[in-house]
Amino acid sequence: MDFLDLIYHGSEERFLEYKSSMSWNDIETKMIVVKACMALANIPDGGILIFGVDEISKGVYEANGMKEEDVDSFNQDNVSDYVNGFADPYVELKLNKVTDDAKKFIVIQIQEFDELPIVCKKDGEKICRGDIYTRPKRKNESVPVPSQNEIREILDLAIDKQMRKIHRNLDRWGFIPNQKYQQSSAQKFDEQLGGL
């Protein structure tokens, strides 16, 4: 994945959220990351949260980079531990520090949920226990599920994942015959007749 293309993309997308330079030491930053990670994990293919990109006018973004001390305040373990203190089940994320010339950025990759949708398991600043966060198709923002369309999409993802898991288990247990070894009824009949 080319992070620089995403950093300089210039507009947010459903899977791509930008933030200005912020310090991980601030509670506001932590809550932004928690909400964004839970929301991005609940959309198909997950998404990316990038720090160091400023909104210069409504919907127009410029990659200006982060302050050195803000970049230094982020690390993988602290971010992952904090996010997963709120997320149930676990959010899989990877923190990357990216440099382009003298500009530095934090790029957090968030994986789509593994089996079950991510639910907020405790209250925090501007997040509520029991909420399911997402990024709606109609507006690029991380919010509690706003309509039946988004919850249906999340449920469909979870159902598809469970069906694939059931299919894999049935195959592993021998309940689903291997397709390449299956014979048609006519082939089996011919084989039984032995060329008669």
mmCIF file of C-alpha atoms in Angstrom:
data_model
loop_
_atom_site.group_PDB
_atom_site.id
_atom_site.type_symbol
_atom_site.label_atom_id
_atom_site.label_comp_id
_atom_site.label_asym_id
_atom_site.label_seq_id
_atom_site.Cartn_x
_atom_site.Cartn_y
_atom_site.Cartn_z
ATOM 1 C CA MET A 1 0.000 0.000 0.000
ATOM 2 C CA ASP A 2 1.379 3.407 -0.956
ATOM 3 C CA PHE A 3 0.854 5.630 2.080
ATOM 4 C CA LEU A 4 2.061 8.744 0.258
ATOM 5 C CA ASP A 5 -0.745 8.436 -2.290
ATOM 6 C CA LEU A 6 -3.240 8.351 0.572
ATOM 7 C CA ILE A 7 -1.546 11.192 2.464
ATOM 8 C CA TYR A 8 -1.652 13.459 -0.607
ATOM 9 C CA HIS A 9 -5.062 12.263 -1.829
ATOM 10 C CA GLY A 10 -6.559 15.601 -0.752
ATOM 11 C CA SER A 11 -10.052 14.503 0.281
ATOM 12 C CA GLU A 12 -11.536 12.158 2.831
ATOM 13 C CA GLU A 13 -13.211 8.980 1.702
ATOM 14 C CA ARG A 14 -15.340 6.467 3.510
ATOM 15 C CA PHE A 15 -12.208 4.388 4.231
ATOM 16 C CA LEU A 16 -9.870 7.370 4.746
ATOM 17 C CA GLU A 17 -9.948 9.862 7.622
ATOM 18 C CA TYR A 18 -7.577 12.802 8.091
ATOM 19 C CA LYS A 19 -6.571 14.660 11.259
ATOM 20 C CA SER A 20 -4.195 17.543 11.891
ATOM 21 C CA SER A 21 -1.096 17.169 14.029
ATOM 22 C CA MET A 22 -2.175 16.047 17.499
ATOM 23 C CA SER A 23 -0.428 14.579 20.520
ATOM 24 C CA TRP A 24 -1.281 11.085 21.725
ATOM 25 C CA ASN A 25 -0.947 12.505 25.247
ATOM 26 C CA ASP A 26 -4.215 14.468 24.839
ATOM 27 C CA ILE A 27 -7.458 12.706 25.796
ATOM 28 C CA GLU A 28 -9.189 14.305 22.775
ATOM 29 C CA THR A 29 -6.711 12.596 20.431
ATOM 30 C CA LYS A 30 -7.213 9.253 22.133
ATOM 31 C CA MET A 31 -10.995 9.479 21.806
ATOM 32 C CA ILE A 32 -10.740 10.483 18.121
ATOM 33 C CA VAL A 33 -8.544 7.443 17.473
ATOM 34 C CA VAL A 34 -10.818 5.084 19.438
ATOM 35 C CA LYS A 35 -13.943 6.200 17.592
ATOM 36 C CA ALA A 36 -12.264 6.181 14.160
ATOM 37 C CA CYS A 37 -10.732 2.732 14.693
ATOM 38 C CA MET A 38 -14.028 1.184 15.785
ATOM 39 C CA ALA A 39 -15.862 2.851 12.878
ATOM 40 C CA LEU A 40 -13.314 1.868 10.225
ATOM 41 C CA ALA A 41 -13.182 -1.716 11.522
ATOM 42 C CA ASN A 42 -16.939 -1.984 10.892
ATOM 43 C CA ILE A 43 -16.814 -1.162 7.167
ATOM 44 C CA PRO A 44 -15.806 -3.494 4.325
ATOM 45 C CA ASP A 45 -11.997 -3.785 4.052
ATOM 46 C CA GLY A 46 -11.378 -1.496 7.056
ATOM 47 C CA GLY A 47 -9.596 1.812 6.552
ATOM 48 C CA ILE A 48 -6.839 4.311 7.259
ATOM 49 C CA LEU A 49 -6.536 7.166 9.784
ATOM 50 C CA ILE A 50 -3.823 9.714 8.956
ATOM 51 C CA PHE A 51 -2.471 12.449 11.243
ATOM 52 C CA GLY A 52 -0.652 15.427 9.720
ATOM 53 C CA VAL A 53 -3.206 16.426 7.086
ATOM 54 C CA ASP A 54 -5.038 19.718 7.668
ATOM 55 C CA GLU A 55 -8.475 20.709 6.409
ATOM 56 C CA ILE A 56 -7.774 24.049 4.728
ATOM 57 C CA SER A 57 -11.361 24.609 3.578
ATOM 58 C CA LYS A 58 -14.556 22.551 3.683
ATOM 59 C CA GLY A 59 -13.613 19.122 2.308
ATOM 60 C CA VAL A 60 -10.191 20.231 1.012
ATOM 61 C CA TYR A 61 -7.106 18.820 2.751
ATOM 62 C CA GLU A 62 -3.409 19.627 2.660
ATOM 63 C CA ALA A 63 -0.602 17.349 3.866
ATOM 64 C CA ASN A 64 1.492 19.646 6.082
ATOM 65 C CA GLY A 65 2.949 17.016 8.394
ATOM 66 C CA MET A 66 3.090 16.787 12.173
ATOM 67 C CA LYS A 67 5.115 18.414 14.910
ATOM 68 C CA GLU A 68 8.059 16.221 15.901
ATOM 69 C CA GLU A 69 6.878 15.925 19.526
ATOM 70 C CA ASP A 70 3.389 14.854 18.343
ATOM 71 C CA VAL A 71 4.866 12.103 16.146
ATOM 72 C CA ASP A 72 7.057 10.921 19.025
ATOM 73 C CA SER A 73 4.041 10.669 21.352
ATOM 74 C CA PHE A 74 2.509 7.822 19.276
ATOM 75 C CA ASN A 75 3.592 4.176 19.525
ATOM 76 C CA GLN A 76 1.974 0.923 18.444
ATOM 77 C CA ASP A 77 1.509 -0.662 21.868
ATOM 78 C CA ASN A 78 -0.006 2.378 23.575
ATOM 79 C CA VAL A 79 -2.445 3.072 20.737
ATOM 80 C CA SER A 80 -3.495 -0.564 20.362
ATOM 81 C CA ASP A 81 -3.929 -1.072 24.113
ATOM 82 C CA TYR A 82 -5.961 2.109 24.524
ATOM 83 C CA VAL A 83 -8.255 1.456 21.545
ATOM 84 C CA ASN A 84 -8.863 -2.109 22.654
ATOM 85 C CA GLY A 85 -9.754 -0.958 26.140
ATOM 86 C CA PHE A 86 -12.955 0.349 24.480
ATOM 87 C CA ALA A 87 -13.466 -2.133 21.627
ATOM 88 C CA ASP A 88 -15.137 -5.518 21.821
ATOM 89 C CA PRO A 89 -13.996 -7.664 20.126
ATOM 90 C CA TYR A 90 -10.401 -6.628 19.496
ATOM 91 C CA VAL A 91 -9.561 -4.103 16.747
ATOM 92 C CA GLU A 92 -6.549 -5.135 14.662
ATOM 93 C CA LEU A 93 -4.509 -2.023 13.841
ATOM 94 C CA LYS A 94 -1.010 -1.134 12.712
ATOM 95 C CA LEU A 95 0.662 2.195 13.399
ATOM 96 C CA ASN A 96 3.151 3.498 10.836
ATOM 97 C CA LYS A 97 5.407 6.538 11.018
ATOM 98 C CA VAL A 98 5.856 7.924 7.519
ATOM 99 C CA THR A 99 8.324 10.603 6.408
ATOM 100 C CA ASP A 100 8.258 12.508 3.125
ATOM 101 C CA ASP A 101 11.068 15.044 2.807
ATOM 102 C CA ALA A 102 10.866 16.942 6.116
ATOM 103 C CA LYS A 103 7.191 16.133 6.724
ATOM 104 C CA LYS A 104 6.175 13.413 9.166
ATOM 105 C CA PHE A 105 2.859 11.615 9.443
ATOM 106 C CA ILE A 106 1.171 8.951 11.532
ATOM 107 C CA VAL A 107 -0.733 6.404 9.431
ATOM 108 C CA ILE A 108 -2.929 3.937 11.317
ATOM 109 C CA GLN A 109 -4.190 0.955 9.307
ATOM 110 C CA ILE A 110 -7.387 -0.597 10.686
ATOM 111 C CA GLN A 111 -8.474 -4.089 9.609
ATOM 112 C CA GLU A 112 -12.115 -4.996 8.945
ATOM 113 C CA PHE A 113 -13.520 -6.905 11.935
ATOM 114 C CA ASP A 114 -12.595 -10.583 11.960
ATOM 115 C CA GLU A 115 -15.857 -12.345 12.879
ATOM 116 C CA LEU A 116 -18.139 -10.060 14.880
ATOM 117 C CA PRO A 117 -18.785 -6.312 14.550
ATOM 118 C CA ILE A 118 -16.913 -4.029 16.925
ATOM 119 C CA VAL A 119 -19.036 -2.696 19.796
ATOM 120 C CA CYS A 120 -17.963 -0.005 22.259
ATOM 121 C CA LYS A 121 -17.659 -1.735 25.648
ATOM 122 C CA LYS A 122 -17.363 1.301 27.917
ATOM 123 C CA ASP A 123 -18.214 4.987 28.061
ATOM 124 C CA GLY A 124 -15.640 7.608 27.197
ATOM 125 C CA GLU A 125 -15.529 11.216 26.104
ATOM 126 C CA LYS A 126 -18.061 11.453 23.226
ATOM 127 C CA ILE A 127 -18.410 7.658 22.933
ATOM 128 C CA CYS A 128 -20.989 5.434 24.606
ATOM 129 C CA ARG A 129 -21.014 1.867 25.856
ATOM 130 C CA GLY A 130 -23.088 -0.352 23.570
ATOM 131 C CA ASP A 131 -22.745 1.848 20.474
ATOM 132 C CA ILE A 132 -21.616 0.426 17.149
ATOM 133 C CA TYR A 133 -19.612 2.992 15.175
ATOM 134 C CA THR A 134 -19.282 3.135 11.409
ATOM 135 C CA ARG A 135 -18.539 5.477 8.519
ATOM 136 C CA PRO A 136 -21.769 5.943 6.561
ATOM 137 C CA LYS A 137 -21.798 5.933 2.774
ATOM 138 C CA ARG A 138 -23.544 9.298 2.606
ATOM 139 C CA LYS A 139 -21.066 11.278 4.751
ATOM 140 C CA ASN A 140 -17.392 10.737 5.615
ATOM 141 C CA GLU A 141 -17.505 10.766 9.403
ATOM 142 C CA SER A 142 -17.105 8.285 12.262
ATOM 143 C CA VAL A 143 -20.474 8.053 14.026
ATOM 144 C CA PRO A 144 -22.787 5.622 15.822
ATOM 145 C CA VAL A 145 -24.778 3.595 13.270
ATOM 146 C CA PRO A 146 -27.182 6.234 11.877
ATOM 147 C CA SER A 147 -29.688 4.095 9.942
ATOM 148 C CA GLN A 148 -30.891 0.634 9.014
ATOM 149 C CA ASN A 149 -28.746 0.715 5.855
ATOM 150 C CA GLU A 150 -25.482 0.781 7.809
ATOM 151 C CA ILE A 151 -26.569 -1.836 10.353
ATOM 152 C CA ARG A 152 -27.678 -4.127 7.512
ATOM 153 C CA GLU A 153 -24.280 -3.748 5.843
ATOM 154 C CA ILE A 154 -22.506 -4.612 9.123
ATOM 155 C CA LEU A 155 -24.804 -7.599 9.745
ATOM 156 C CA ASP A 156 -24.316 -8.843 6.166
ATOM 157 C CA LEU A 157 -20.528 -8.706 6.643
ATOM 158 C CA ALA A 158 -20.814 -10.677 9.893
ATOM 159 C CA ILE A 159 -23.181 -13.249 8.376
ATOM 160 C CA ASP A 160 -20.894 -13.762 5.353
ATOM 161 C CA LYS A 161 -17.933 -14.308 7.673
ATOM 162 C CA GLN A 162 -19.872 -16.827 9.784
ATOM 163 C CA MET A 163 -21.095 -18.708 6.697
ATOM 164 C CA ARG A 164 -17.526 -18.975 5.362
ATOM 165 C CA LYS A 165 -16.398 -20.257 8.775
ATOM 166 C CA ILE A 166 -19.198 -22.858 8.860
ATOM 167 C CA HIS A 167 -18.349 -23.939 5.297
ATOM 168 C CA ARG A 168 -14.648 -24.308 6.168
ATOM 169 C CA ASN A 169 -15.529 -26.399 9.235
ATOM 170 C CA LEU A 170 -17.931 -28.624 7.313
ATOM 171 C CA ASP A 171 -15.279 -29.143 4.640
ATOM 172 C CA ARG A 172 -12.609 -29.899 7.256
ATOM 173 C CA TRP A 173 -14.910 -32.397 8.987
ATOM 174 C CA GLY A 174 -15.643 -34.142 5.668
ATOM 175 C CA PHE A 175 -19.285 -33.141 5.321
ATOM 176 C CA ILE A 176 -18.667 -31.346 2.020
ATOM 177 C CA PRO A 177 -17.214 -33.663 -0.626
ATOM 178 C CA ASN A 178 -14.264 -32.333 -2.544
ATOM 179 C CA GLN A 179 -15.682 -31.057 -5.852
ATOM 180 C CA LYS A 180 -12.938 -32.444 -8.083
ATOM 181 C CA TYR A 181 -13.547 -35.989 -6.821
ATOM 182 C CA GLN A 182 -17.324 -35.888 -7.160
ATOM 183 C CA GLN A 183 -18.763 -37.970 -9.966
ATOM 184 C CA SER A 184 -22.120 -37.533 -11.587
ATOM 185 C CA SER A 185 -24.733 -40.242 -11.070
ATOM 186 C CA ALA A 186 -24.309 -41.286 -14.709
ATOM 187 C CA GLN A 187 -20.530 -41.673 -14.290
ATOM 188 C CA LYS A 188 -20.998 -43.767 -11.150
ATOM 189 C CA PHE A 189 -23.580 -45.968 -12.921
ATOM 190 C CA ASP A 190 -21.266 -46.498 -15.905
ATOM 191 C CA GLU A 191 -18.423 -47.391 -13.552
ATOM 192 C CA GLN A 192 -20.602 -49.923 -11.710
ATOM 193 C CA LEU A 193 -21.650 -51.562 -15.000
ATOM 194 C CA GLY A 194 -18.003 -52.057 -15.842
ATOM 195 C CA GLY A 195 -18.414 -51.329 -19.565
ATOM 196 C CA LEU A 196 -21.433 -53.660 -20.131
#
